[in-house]
Tab-separated table of C-alpha atoms in Angstrom:
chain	number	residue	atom	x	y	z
P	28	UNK	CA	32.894	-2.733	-32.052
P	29	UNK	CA	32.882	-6.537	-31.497
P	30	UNK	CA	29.150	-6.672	-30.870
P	31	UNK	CA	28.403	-4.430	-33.656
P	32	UNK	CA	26.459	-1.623	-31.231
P	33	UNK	CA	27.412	1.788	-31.474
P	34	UNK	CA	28.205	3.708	-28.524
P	35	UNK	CA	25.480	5.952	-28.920
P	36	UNK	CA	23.046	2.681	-28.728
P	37	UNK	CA	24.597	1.858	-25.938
P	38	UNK	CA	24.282	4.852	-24.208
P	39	UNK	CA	20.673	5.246	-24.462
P	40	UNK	CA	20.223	1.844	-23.603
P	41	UNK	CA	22.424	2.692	-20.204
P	42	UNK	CA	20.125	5.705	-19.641
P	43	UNK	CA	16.534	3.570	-20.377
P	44	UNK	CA	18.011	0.706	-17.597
P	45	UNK	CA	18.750	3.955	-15.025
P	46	UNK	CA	15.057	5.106	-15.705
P	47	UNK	CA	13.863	1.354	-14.839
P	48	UNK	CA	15.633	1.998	-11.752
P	49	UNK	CA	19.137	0.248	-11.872
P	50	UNK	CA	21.967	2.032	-10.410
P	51	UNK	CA	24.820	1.862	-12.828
P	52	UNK	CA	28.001	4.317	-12.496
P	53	UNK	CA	30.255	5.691	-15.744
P	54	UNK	CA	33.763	6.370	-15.812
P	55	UNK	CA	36.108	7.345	-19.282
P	56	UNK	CA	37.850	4.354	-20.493
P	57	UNK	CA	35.927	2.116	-17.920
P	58	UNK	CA	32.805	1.597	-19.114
P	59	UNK	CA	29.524	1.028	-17.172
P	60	UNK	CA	29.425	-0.999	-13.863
P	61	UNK	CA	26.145	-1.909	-12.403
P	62	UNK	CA	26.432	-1.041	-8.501
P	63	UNK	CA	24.033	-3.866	-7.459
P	64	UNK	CA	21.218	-3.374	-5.625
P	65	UNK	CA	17.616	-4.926	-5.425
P	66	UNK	CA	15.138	-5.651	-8.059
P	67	UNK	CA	14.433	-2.582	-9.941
P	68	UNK	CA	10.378	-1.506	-10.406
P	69	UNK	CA	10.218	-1.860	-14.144
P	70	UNK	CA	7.843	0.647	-15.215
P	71	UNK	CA	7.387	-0.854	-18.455
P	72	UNK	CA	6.578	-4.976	-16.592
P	73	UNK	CA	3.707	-2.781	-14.286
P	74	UNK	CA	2.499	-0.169	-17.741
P	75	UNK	CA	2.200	-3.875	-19.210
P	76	UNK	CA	0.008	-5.624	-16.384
P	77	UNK	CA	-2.515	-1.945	-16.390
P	78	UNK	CA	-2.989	-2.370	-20.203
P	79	UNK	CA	-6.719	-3.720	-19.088
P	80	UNK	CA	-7.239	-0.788	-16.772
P	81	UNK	CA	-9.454	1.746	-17.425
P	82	UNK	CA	-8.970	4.301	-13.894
P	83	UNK	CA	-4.666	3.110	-13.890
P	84	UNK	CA	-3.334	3.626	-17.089
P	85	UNK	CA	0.167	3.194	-18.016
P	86	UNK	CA	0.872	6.830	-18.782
P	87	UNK	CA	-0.662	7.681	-14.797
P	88	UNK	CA	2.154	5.902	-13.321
P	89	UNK	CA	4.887	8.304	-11.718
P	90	UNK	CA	8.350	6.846	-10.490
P	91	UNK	CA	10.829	8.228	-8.311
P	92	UNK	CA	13.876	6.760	-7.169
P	93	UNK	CA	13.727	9.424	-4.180
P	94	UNK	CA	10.929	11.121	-2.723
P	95	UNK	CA	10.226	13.470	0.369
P	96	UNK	CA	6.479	11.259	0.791
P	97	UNK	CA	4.535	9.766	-1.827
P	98	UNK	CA	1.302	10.929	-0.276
P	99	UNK	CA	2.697	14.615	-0.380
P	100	UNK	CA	3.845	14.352	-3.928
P	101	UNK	CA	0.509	12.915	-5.157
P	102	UNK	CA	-1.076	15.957	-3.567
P	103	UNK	CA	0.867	18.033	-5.418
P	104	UNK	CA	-0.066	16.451	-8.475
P	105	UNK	CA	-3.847	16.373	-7.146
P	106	UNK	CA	-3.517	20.000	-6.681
P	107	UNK	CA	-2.275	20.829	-10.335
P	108	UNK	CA	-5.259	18.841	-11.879
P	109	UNK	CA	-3.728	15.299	-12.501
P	110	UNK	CA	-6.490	12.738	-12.884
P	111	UNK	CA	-7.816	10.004	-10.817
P	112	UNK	CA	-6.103	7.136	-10.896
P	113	UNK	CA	-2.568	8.884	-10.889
P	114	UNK	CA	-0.236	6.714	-9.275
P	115	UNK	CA	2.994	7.868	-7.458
P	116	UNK	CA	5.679	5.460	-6.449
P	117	UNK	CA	9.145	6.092	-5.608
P	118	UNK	CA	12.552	3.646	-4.142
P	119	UNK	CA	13.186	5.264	-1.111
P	120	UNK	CA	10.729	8.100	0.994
P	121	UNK	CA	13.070	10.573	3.207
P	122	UNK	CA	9.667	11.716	5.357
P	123	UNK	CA	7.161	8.906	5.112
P	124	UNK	CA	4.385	8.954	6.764
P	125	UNK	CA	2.370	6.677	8.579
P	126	UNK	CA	-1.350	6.731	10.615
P	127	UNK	CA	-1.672	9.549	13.517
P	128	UNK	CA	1.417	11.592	12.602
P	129	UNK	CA	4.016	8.151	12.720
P	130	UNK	CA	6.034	7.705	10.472
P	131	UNK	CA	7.097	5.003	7.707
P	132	UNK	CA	10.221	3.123	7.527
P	133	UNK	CA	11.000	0.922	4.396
P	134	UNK	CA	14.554	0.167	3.271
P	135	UNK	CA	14.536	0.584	-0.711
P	136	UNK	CA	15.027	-1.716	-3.470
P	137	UNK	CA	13.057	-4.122	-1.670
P	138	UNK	CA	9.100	-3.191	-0.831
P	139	UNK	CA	6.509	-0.902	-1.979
P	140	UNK	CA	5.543	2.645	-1.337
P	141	UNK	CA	3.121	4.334	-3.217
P	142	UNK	CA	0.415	6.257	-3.272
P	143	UNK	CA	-3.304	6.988	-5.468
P	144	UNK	CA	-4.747	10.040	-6.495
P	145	UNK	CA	-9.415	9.627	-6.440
P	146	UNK	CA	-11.725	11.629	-6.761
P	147	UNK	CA	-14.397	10.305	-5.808
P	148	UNK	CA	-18.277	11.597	-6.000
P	149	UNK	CA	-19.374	10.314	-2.432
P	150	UNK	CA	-20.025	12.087	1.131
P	151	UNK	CA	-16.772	13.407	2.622
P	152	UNK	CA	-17.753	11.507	5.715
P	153	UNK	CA	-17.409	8.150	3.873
P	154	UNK	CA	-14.060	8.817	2.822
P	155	UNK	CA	-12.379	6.409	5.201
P	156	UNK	CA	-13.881	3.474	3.918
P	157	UNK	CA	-11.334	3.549	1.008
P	158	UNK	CA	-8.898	2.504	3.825
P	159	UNK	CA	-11.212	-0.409	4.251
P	160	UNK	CA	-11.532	-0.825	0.139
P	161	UNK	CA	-7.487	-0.229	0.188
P	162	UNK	CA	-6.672	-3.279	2.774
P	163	UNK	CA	-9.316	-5.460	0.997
P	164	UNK	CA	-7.798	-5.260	-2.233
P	165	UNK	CA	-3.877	-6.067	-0.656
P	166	UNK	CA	-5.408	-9.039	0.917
P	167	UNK	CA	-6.760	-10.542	-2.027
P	168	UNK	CA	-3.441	-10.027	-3.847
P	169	UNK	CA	-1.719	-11.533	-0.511
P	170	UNK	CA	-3.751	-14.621	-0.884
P	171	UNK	CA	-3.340	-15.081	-4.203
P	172	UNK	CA	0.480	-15.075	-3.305
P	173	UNK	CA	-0.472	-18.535	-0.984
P	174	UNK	CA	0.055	-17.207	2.100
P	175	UNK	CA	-2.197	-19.020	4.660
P	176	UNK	CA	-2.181	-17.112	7.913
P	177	UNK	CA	-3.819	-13.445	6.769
P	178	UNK	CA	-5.811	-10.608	8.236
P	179	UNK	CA	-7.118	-7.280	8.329
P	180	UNK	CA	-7.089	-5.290	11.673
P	181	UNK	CA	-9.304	-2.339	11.980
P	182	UNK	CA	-8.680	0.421	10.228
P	183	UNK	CA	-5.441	-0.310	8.282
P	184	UNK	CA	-3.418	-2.930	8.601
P	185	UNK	CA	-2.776	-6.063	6.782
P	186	UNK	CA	-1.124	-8.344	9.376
P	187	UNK	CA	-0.112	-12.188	9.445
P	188	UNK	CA	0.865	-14.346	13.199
P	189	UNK	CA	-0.011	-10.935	15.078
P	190	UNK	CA	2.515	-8.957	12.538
P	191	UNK	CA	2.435	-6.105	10.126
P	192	UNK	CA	2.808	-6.508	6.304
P	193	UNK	CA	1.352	-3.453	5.444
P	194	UNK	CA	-0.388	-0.408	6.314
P	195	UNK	CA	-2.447	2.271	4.436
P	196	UNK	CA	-2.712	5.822	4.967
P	197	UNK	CA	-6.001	8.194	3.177
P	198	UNK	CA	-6.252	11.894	2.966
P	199	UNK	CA	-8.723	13.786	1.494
P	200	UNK	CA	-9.442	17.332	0.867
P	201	UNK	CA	-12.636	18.928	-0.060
P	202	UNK	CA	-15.461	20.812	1.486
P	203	UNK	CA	-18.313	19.872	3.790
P	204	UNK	CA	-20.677	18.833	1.293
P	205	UNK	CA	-17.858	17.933	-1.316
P	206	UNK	CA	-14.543	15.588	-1.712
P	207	UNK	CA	-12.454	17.385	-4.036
P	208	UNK	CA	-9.905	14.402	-3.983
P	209	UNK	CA	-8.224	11.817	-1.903
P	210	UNK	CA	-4.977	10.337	-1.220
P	211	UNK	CA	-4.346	6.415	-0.444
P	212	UNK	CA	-0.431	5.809	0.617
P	213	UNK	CA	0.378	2.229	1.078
P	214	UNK	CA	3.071	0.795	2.281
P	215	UNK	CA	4.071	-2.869	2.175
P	216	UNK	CA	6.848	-5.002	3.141
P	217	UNK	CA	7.038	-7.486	-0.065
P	218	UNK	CA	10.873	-9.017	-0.626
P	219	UNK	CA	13.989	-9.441	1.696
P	220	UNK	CA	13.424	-9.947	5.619
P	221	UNK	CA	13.344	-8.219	8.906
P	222	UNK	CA	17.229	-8.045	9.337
P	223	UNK	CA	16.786	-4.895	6.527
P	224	UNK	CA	14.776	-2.876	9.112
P	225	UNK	CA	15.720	-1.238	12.467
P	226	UNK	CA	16.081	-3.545	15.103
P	227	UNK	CA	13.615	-1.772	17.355
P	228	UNK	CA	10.909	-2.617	14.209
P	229	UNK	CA	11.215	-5.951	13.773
P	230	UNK	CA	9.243	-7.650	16.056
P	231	UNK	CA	6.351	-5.838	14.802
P	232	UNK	CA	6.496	-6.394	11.425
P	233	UNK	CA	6.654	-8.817	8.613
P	234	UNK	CA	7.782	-9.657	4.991
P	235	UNK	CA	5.504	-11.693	2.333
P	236	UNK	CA	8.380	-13.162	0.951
P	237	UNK	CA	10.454	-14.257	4.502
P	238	UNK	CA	7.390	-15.325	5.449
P	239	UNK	CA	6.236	-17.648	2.613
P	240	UNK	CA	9.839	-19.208	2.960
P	241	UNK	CA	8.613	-20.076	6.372
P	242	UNK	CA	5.450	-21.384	5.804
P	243	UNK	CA	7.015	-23.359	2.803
P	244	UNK	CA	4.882	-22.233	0.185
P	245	UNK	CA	6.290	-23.104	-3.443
P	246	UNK	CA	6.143	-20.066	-5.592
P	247	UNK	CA	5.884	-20.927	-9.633
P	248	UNK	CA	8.643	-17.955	-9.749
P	249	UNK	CA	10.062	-15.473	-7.917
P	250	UNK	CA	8.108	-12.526	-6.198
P	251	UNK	CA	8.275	-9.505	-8.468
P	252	UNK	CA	7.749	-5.613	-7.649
P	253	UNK	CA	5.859	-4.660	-10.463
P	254	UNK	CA	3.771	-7.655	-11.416
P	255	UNK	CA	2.822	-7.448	-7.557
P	256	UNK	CA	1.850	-4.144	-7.856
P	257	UNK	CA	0.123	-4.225	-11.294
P	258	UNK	CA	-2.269	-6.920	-9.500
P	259	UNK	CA	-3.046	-4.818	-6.464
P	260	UNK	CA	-4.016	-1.649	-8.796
P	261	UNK	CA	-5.835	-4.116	-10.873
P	262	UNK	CA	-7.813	-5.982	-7.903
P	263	UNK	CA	-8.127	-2.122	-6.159
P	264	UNK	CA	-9.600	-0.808	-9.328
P	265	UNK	CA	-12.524	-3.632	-9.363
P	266	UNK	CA	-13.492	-3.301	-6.166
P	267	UNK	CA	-13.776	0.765	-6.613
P	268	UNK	CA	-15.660	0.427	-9.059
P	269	UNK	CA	-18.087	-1.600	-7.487
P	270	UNK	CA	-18.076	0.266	-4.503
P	271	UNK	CA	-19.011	3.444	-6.644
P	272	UNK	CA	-21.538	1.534	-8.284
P	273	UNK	CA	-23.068	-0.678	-5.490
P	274	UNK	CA	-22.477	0.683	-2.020
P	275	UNK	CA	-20.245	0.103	0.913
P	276	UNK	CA	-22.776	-3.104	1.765
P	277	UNK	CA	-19.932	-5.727	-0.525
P	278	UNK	CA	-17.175	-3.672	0.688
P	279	UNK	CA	-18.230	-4.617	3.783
P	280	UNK	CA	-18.706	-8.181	3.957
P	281	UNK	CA	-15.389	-8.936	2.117
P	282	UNK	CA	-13.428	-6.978	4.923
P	283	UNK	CA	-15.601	-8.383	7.890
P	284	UNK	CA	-14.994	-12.376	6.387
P	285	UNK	CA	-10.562	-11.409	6.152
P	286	UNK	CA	-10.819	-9.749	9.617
P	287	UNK	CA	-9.194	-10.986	12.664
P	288	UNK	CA	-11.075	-7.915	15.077
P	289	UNK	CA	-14.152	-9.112	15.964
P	290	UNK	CA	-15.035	-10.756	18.950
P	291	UNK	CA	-11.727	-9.661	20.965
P	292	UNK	CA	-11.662	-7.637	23.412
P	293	UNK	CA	-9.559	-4.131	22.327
P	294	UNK	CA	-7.995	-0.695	24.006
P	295	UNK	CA	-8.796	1.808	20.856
P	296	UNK	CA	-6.893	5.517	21.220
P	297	UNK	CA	-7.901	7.702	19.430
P	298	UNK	CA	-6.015	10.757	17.892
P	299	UNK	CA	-6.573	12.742	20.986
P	300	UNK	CA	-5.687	10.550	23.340
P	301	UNK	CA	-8.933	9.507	24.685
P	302	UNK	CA	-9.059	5.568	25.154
P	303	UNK	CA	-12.330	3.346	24.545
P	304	UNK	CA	-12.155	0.172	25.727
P	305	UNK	CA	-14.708	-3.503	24.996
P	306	UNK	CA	-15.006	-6.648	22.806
P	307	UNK	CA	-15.629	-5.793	19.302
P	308	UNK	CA	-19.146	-7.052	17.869
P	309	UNK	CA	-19.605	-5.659	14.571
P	310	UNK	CA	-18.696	-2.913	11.932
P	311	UNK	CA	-21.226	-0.930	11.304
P	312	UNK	CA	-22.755	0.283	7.799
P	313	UNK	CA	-20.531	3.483	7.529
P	314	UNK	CA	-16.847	1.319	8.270
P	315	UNK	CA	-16.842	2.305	12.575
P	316	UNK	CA	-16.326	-0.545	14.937
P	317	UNK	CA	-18.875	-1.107	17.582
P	318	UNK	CA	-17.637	-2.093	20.947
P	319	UNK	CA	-19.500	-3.986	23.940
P	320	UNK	CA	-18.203	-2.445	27.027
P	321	UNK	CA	-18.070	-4.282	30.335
P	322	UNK	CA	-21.335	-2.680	31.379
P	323	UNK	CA	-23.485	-3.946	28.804
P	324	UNK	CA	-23.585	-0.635	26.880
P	325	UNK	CA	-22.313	-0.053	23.114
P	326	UNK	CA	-19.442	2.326	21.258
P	327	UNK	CA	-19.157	3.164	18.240
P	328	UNK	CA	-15.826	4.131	17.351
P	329	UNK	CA	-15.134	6.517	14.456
P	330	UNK	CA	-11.048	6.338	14.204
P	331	UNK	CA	-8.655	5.755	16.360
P	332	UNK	CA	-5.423	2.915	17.192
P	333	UNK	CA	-6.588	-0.463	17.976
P	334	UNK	CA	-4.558	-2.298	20.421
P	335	UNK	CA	-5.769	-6.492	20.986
P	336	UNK	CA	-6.022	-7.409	24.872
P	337	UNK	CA	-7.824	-10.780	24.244
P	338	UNK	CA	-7.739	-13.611	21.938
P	339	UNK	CA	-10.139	-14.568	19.570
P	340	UNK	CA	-13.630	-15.554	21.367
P	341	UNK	CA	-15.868	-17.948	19.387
């Protein structure tokens, strides 16, 4: 041959580009032809930004082009004995799930959906301040990114101008006493713009990289998959760490000073349908919001949908 590769070199270079994700079709006489598509993950550009990791190592990290739910397929790995710090992420989800039995909608090729096998040695009832820890850690990475209009809404979303970037979803199972392991899915809307979603979802949500267009930000490159994700695991596994270590207290303060709940007056529904209503003065020291109802009295609110019926008070 011209280029002096065989076709056997060739071939298994074909099959390591399918395995970083690009969609290329075969044909006798033909040759390849690379179908197009989005940017492809690149397992080997995230493995490289974990090398520093100690909980997400390189050999953790599971990809899928297709998957049923991350979160489901990490609990199957949880449930075989896979470590902490295994990391599932796949193109496209055909069931993806979202907060109180919703589900998740994210064309592929473009965003991220993943999810984090823990296990944790804390009280089962603390286990939803990792959605707290989760939306901390994607903030940081946000910002980093230069977006300037950011903020965390109780319990799990990362929203900018009064729409969705992301959202996080934690499972755990274990005993009473005991967490046997836990579950973070996350799901955010990185590259592209709304026109890839339904039309019924688009005024709801955003995209980092539509949205830094917008705001004019100047990006030294462009926004990659991988790198982006490598940072989040990176920025995730310091704060774990010091959560572990230290307590919910820093946890705490970070998410209260990137939060755009308090002070505003909320509806919260919960997963049974009961609805709690009052201005939001605090989170307390387990991760619950507090509300002021009109009376004068106080609620503390354990889970539940938050819904904004004010504006920000001062």
């Amino acid at each position: 041959m011209r280029l002096g590769v065989s076709r056997a070199a060739i071939s298994k270079g074909i099959e390591r580009l399918r395995e970083a994700g690009f969609r290329i079709d075969s044909a006798p006489r033909r040759g390849y032809t690379w179908l197009g598509g989005e940017e492809p993950l690149w397992p080997e550009a995230l493995r490289e930004g974990l090398r520093e990791c100690r909980l997400f190592r390189p050999e953790r990290i599971r990809v899928h082009e297709v998957l049923d739910s991350t979160n489901t397929e990490a609990e199957r790995l949880a449930e075989a004995g896979h470590p902490e710090g295994t990391v599932v992420w796949t193109e496209r989800q055909t069931s993806g799930r979202g907060r109180l039995g919703r589900s998740w909608v994210s064309p592929p090729w473009r965003n991220l959906c993943f999810s984090i096998v823990l296990r944790p040695a804390v009280d089962p009832r603390s286990v939803a301040q990792l959605t707290l820890l989760s939306g901390v850690a994607l903030a940081e990475v946000v910002l980093a990114s230069g977006l300037r209009d950011l903020a965390l809404k109780w319990p799990n979303d990362v929203m900018t101008g009064g729409a969705k970037l992301g959202g996080i979803l934690t499972e755990m199972r274990g005993e009473v006493d005991r967490v046997r392991y836990c579950i973070v899915g996350i799901g955010f809307n990185l590259l592209g713009d709304r026109l890839a979603f339904p039309p019924e979802l688009r005024p709801r949500l955003a995209v980092l990289e539509e949205v830094l267009h917008q705001q004019g930000v100047s990006l030294p490159g462009p926004l990659h998959r991988g790198s982006f994700l490598a940072a989040f695991l990176r920025t995730f596994e310091a704060w774990y760490f010091t959560y572990l270590q230290e307590g919910f207290a820093p946890l705490r303060a970070r998410w209260c000073a990137l939060s755009n709940t308090f002070g505003r007056e909320v509806r919260v529904v919960g997963a049974d349908g009961k609805v709690e209503t009052g201005r939001v003065r605090t989170l307390d020291e387990e991760g619950c919001l507090v509300l002021e109802t009109a009376s004068g009295g106080r609620i503390r609110v354990l889970a539940g949908e938050v819904e904004f019926t004010s504006p920000v008070y001062g």
